Tab-separated table of C-alpha atoms in Angstrom:
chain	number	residue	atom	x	y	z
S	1	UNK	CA	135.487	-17.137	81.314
S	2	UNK	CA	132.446	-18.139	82.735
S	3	UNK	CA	132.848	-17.959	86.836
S	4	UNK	CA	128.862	-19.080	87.610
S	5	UNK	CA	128.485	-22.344	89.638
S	6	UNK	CA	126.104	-23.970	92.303
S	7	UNK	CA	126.887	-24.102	95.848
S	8	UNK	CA	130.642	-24.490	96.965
S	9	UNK	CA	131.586	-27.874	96.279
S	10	UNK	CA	133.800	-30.348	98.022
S	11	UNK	CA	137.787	-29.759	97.608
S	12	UNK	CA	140.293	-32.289	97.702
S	13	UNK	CA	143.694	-30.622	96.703
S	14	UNK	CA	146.238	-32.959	96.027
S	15	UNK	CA	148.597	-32.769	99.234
S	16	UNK	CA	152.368	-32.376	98.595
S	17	UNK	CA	154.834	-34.455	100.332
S	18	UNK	CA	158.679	-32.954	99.038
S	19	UNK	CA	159.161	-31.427	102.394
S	20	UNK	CA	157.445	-33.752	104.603
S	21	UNK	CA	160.748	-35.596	105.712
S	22	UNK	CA	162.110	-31.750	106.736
S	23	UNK	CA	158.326	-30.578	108.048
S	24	UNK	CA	158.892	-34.255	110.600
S	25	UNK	CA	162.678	-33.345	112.285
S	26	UNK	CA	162.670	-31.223	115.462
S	27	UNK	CA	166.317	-29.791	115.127
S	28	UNK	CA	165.543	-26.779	112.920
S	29	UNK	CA	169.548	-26.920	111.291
S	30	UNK	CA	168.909	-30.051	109.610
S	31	UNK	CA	165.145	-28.898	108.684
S	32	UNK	CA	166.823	-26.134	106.517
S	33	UNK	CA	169.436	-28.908	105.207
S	34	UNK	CA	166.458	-30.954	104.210
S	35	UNK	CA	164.452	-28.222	102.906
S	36	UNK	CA	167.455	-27.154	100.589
S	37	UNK	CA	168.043	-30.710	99.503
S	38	UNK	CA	164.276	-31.295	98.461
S	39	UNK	CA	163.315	-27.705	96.678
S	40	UNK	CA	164.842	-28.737	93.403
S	41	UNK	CA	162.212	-32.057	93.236
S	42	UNK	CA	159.663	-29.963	93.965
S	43	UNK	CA	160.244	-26.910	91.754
S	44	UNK	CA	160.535	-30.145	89.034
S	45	UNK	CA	157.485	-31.638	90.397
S	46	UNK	CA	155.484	-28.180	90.419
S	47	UNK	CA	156.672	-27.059	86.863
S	48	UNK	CA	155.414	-30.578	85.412
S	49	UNK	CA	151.586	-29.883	86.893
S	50	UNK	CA	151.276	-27.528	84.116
S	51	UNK	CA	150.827	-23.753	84.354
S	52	UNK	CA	147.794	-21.327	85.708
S	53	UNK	CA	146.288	-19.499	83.368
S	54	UNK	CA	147.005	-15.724	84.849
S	55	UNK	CA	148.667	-14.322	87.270
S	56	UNK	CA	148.708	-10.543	87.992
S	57	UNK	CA	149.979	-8.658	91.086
S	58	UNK	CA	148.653	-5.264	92.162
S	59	UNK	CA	149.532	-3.218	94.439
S	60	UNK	CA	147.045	-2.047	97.599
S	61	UNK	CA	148.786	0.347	99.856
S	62	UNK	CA	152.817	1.040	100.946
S	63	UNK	CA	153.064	1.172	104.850
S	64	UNK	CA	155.801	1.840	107.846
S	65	UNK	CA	157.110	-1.386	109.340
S	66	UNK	CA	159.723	-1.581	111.437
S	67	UNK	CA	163.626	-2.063	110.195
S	68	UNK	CA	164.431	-4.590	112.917
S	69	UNK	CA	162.136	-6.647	111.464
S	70	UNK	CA	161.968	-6.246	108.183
S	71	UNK	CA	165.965	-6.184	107.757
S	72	UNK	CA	166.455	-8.391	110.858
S	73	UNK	CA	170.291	-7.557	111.834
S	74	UNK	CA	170.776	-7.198	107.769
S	75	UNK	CA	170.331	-3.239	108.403
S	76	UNK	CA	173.414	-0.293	108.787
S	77	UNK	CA	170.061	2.329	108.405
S	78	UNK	CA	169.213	4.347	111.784
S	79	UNK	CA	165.692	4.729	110.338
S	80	UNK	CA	163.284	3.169	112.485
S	81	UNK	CA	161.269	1.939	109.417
S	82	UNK	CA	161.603	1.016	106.168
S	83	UNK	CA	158.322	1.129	103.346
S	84	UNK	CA	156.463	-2.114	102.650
S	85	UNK	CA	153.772	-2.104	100.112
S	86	UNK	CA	151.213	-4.539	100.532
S	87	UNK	CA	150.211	-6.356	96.676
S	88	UNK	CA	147.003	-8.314	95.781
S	89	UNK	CA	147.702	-11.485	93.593
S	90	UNK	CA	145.234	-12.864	91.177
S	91	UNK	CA	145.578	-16.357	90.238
S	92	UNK	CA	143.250	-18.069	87.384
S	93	UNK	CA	143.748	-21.936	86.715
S	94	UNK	CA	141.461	-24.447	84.957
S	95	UNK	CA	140.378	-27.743	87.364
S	96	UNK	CA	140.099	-30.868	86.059
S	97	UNK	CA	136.476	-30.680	85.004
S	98	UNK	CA	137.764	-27.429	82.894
S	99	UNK	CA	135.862	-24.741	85.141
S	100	UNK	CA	138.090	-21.633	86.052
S	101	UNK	CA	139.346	-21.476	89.246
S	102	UNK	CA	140.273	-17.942	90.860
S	103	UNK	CA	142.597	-17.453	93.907
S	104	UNK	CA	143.100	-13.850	95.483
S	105	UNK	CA	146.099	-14.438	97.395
S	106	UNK	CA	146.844	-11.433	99.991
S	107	UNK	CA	143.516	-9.629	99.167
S	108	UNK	CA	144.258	-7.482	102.613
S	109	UNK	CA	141.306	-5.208	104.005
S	110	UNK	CA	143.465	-2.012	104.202
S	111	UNK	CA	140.769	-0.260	105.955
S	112	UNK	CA	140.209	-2.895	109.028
S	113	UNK	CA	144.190	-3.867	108.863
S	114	UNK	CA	144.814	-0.120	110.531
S	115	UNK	CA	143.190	-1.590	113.491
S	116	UNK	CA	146.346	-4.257	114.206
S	117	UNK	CA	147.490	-3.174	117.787
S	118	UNK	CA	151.149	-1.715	116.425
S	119	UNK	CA	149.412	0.118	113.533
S	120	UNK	CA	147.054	1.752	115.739
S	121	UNK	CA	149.576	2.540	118.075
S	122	UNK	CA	151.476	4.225	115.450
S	123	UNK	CA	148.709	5.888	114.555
S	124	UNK	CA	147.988	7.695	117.613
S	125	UNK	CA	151.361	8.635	117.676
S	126	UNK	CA	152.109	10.378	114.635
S	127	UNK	CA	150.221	13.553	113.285
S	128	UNK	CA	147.809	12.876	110.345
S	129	UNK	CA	149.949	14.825	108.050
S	130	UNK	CA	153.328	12.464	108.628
S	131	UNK	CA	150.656	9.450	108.076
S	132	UNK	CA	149.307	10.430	104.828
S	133	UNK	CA	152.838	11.001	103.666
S	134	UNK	CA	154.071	7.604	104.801
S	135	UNK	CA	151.134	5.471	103.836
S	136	UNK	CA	150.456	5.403	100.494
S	137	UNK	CA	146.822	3.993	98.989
S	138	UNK	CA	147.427	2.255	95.319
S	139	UNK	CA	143.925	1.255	94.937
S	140	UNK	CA	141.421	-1.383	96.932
S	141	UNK	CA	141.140	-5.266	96.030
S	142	UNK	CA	137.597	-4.570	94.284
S	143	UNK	CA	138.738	-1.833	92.090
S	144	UNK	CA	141.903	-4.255	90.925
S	145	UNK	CA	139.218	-6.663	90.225
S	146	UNK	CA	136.603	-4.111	88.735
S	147	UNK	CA	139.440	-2.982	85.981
S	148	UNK	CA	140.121	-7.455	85.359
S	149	UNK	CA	136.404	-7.838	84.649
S	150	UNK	CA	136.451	-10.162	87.494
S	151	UNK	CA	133.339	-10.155	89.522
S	152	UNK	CA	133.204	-10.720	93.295
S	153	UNK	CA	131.155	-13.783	92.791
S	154	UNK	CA	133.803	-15.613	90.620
S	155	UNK	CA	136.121	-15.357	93.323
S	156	UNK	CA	136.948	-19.365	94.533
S	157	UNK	CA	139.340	-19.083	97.653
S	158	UNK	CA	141.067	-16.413	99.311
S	159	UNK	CA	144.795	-16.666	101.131
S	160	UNK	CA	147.019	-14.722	102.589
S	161	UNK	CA	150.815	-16.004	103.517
S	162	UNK	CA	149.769	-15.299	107.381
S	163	UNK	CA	147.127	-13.672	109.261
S	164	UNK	CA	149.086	-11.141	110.646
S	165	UNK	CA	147.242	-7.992	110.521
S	166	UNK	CA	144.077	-9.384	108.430
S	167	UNK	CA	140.859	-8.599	109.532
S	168	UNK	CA	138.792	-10.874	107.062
S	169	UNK	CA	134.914	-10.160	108.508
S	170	UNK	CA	134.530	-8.298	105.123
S	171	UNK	CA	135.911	-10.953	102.657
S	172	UNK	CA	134.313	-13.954	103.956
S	173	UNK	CA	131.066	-12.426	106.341
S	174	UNK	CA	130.075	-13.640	109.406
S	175	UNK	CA	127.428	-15.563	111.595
S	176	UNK	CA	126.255	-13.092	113.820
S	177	UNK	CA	126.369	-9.008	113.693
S	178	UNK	CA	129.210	-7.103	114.449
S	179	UNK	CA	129.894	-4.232	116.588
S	180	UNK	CA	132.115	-1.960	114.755
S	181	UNK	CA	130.934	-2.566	111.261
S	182	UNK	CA	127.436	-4.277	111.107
S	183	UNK	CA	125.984	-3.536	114.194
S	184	UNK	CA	122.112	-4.558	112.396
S	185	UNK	CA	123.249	-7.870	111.322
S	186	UNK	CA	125.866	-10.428	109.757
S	187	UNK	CA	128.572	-9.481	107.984
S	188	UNK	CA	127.559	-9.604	104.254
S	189	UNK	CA	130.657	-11.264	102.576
S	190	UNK	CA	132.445	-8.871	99.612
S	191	UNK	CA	133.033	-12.679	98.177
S	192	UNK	CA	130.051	-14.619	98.649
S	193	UNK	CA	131.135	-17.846	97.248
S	194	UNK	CA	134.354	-17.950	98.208
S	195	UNK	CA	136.813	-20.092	100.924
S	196	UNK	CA	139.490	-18.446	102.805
S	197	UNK	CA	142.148	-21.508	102.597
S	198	UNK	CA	144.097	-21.305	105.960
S	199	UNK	CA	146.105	-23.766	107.731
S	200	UNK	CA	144.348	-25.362	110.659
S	201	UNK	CA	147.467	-24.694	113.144
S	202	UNK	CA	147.129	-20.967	112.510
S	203	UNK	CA	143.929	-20.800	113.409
S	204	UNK	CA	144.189	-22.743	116.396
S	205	UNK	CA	147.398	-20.457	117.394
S	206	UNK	CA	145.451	-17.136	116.898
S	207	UNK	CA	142.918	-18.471	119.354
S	208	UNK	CA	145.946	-18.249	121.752
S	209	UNK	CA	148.413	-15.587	120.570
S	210	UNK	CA	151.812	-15.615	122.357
S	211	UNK	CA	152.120	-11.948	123.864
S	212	UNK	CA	155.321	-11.627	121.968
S	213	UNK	CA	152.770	-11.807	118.859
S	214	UNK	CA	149.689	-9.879	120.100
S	215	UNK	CA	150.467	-6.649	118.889
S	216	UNK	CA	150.545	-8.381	114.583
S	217	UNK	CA	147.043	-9.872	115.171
S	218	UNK	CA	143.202	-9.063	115.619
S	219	UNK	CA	142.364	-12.306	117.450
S	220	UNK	CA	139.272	-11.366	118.528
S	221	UNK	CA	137.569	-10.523	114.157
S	222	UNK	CA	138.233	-14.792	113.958
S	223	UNK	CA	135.261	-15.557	116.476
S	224	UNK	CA	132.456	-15.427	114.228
S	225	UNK	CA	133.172	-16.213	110.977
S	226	UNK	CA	130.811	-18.008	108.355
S	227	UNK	CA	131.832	-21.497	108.810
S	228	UNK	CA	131.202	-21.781	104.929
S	229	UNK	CA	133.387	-18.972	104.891
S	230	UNK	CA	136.562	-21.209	105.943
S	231	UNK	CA	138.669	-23.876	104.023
S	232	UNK	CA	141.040	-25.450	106.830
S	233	UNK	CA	144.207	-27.015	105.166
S	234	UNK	CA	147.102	-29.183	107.065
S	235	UNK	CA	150.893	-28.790	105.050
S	236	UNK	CA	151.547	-28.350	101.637
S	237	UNK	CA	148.824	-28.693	99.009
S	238	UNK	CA	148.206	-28.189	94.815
S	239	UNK	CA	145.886	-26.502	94.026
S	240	UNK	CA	146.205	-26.224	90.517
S	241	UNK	CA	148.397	-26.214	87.300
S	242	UNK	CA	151.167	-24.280	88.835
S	243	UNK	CA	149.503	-23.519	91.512
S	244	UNK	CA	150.378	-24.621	94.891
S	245	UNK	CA	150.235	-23.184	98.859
S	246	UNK	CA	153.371	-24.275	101.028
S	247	UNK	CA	153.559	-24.081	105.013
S	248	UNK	CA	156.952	-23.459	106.076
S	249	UNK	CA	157.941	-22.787	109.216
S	250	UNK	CA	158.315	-19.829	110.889
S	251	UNK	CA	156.876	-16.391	110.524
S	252	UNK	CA	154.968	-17.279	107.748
């Protein structure tokens, strides 16, 4: 498939409205009710857009998180953590014009992610022997890529379901240099062409991160981003065949 194109172009995804009567209410019992009630119309809706054409999950790196949240009250286990691993989606669709569209959708910088508050706490406290049994690398985003015969410049948009932990400087570059990792000069992004689509509330909450939050987030890698860099989305929105990004509420 042939990924070269000009300059990023305008997007207009097609916004989705199923859940917009549940997304309006304020009382968050009858939001679930309404959320229930409307997921069958939209899985219909979704399936009859058509279908991408790949999808392939990878994995990046299995981590400690903690059991109280991960199993929140669900949990009889006195371990204080359970093992996440962290996977890399790929997503390939066809626009309307027929040119191949391709969506990395948790493409996580394991490196720069270490430096979230809690995982750099844990860090410190835990001998480098118990970490390198606990966290286990599968393999980076670019060698997932490398072994697809996907190159970095026919990447379209990047996503994540939240920015907890995500340090994207890397992914998507940035204006100015950067202390810790380009010191010289900008950022050079790993994905030159491509968008990280993010919903404009997020951003404008991890400007101001509750203190309850602080220790999931690395506020201060969102200052000086490429502007280019950014795709700001409000709600639900298709992207593609089969392809769509839905903001519910809550964690993620």
């Amino acid at each position: 498939m042939d990924g070269s194109r000009g300059p990023a172009e305008a997007v207009d995804f097609a916004p989705i409205d199923a859940f917009a009567e549940a997304n309006r209410t304020t009382s968050w019992g009858l939001q679930l009710r309404r959320i229930v009630e409307a997921a069958p119309r939209f899985r219909d809706e979704l399936a009859a857009t058509g279908m991408p054409d790949y999808v392939g999950t990878f994995d990046l790196i299995s981590l400690p998180y903690p059991t109280e949240f991960g199993l929140f009250r669900a949990h009889a286990s006195p371990s204080p953590f359970l093992i996440i691993t962290n996977r890399l989606i790929v997503v390939r669709w066809r626009d309307r014009e027929g040119r191949t569209r391709t969506l990395l959708f948790e493409p996580s910088d394991v490196e720069l992610g270490r430096n979230t508050p809690f995982f750099a706490a844990l860090a410190r406290r835990m001998p480098d022997f118990a970490e390198r049994l606990i966290a286990t690398s599968h393999g980076g985003v670019m060698d997932h890529l490398a072994r697809l015969g996907i190159r970095p410049d026919e990447i379209d948009y990047l996503s994540f379901d939240h920015l907890h932990t995500q340090d994207v400087r890397r992914l998507i570059g940035t204006r100015g240099p950067a202390a810790d990792i380009s010191p010289g000069g900008p950022v050079t992004p790993l994905f030159p062409r491509a968008r990280l689509i993010v919903q404009r509330r997020e951003l404008e909450l991890i400007r101001e991160i509750h203190p309850v939050q602080r220790p999931w987030y690395q506020p201060e890698t969102y200052q000086d981003l490429r502007d280019e860099g950014l795709l700001e989305i409000d709600g639900d929105v298709l992207l593609g065949p089969g392809v769509a990004l839905l903001s519910p509420p809550g964690h993620t």
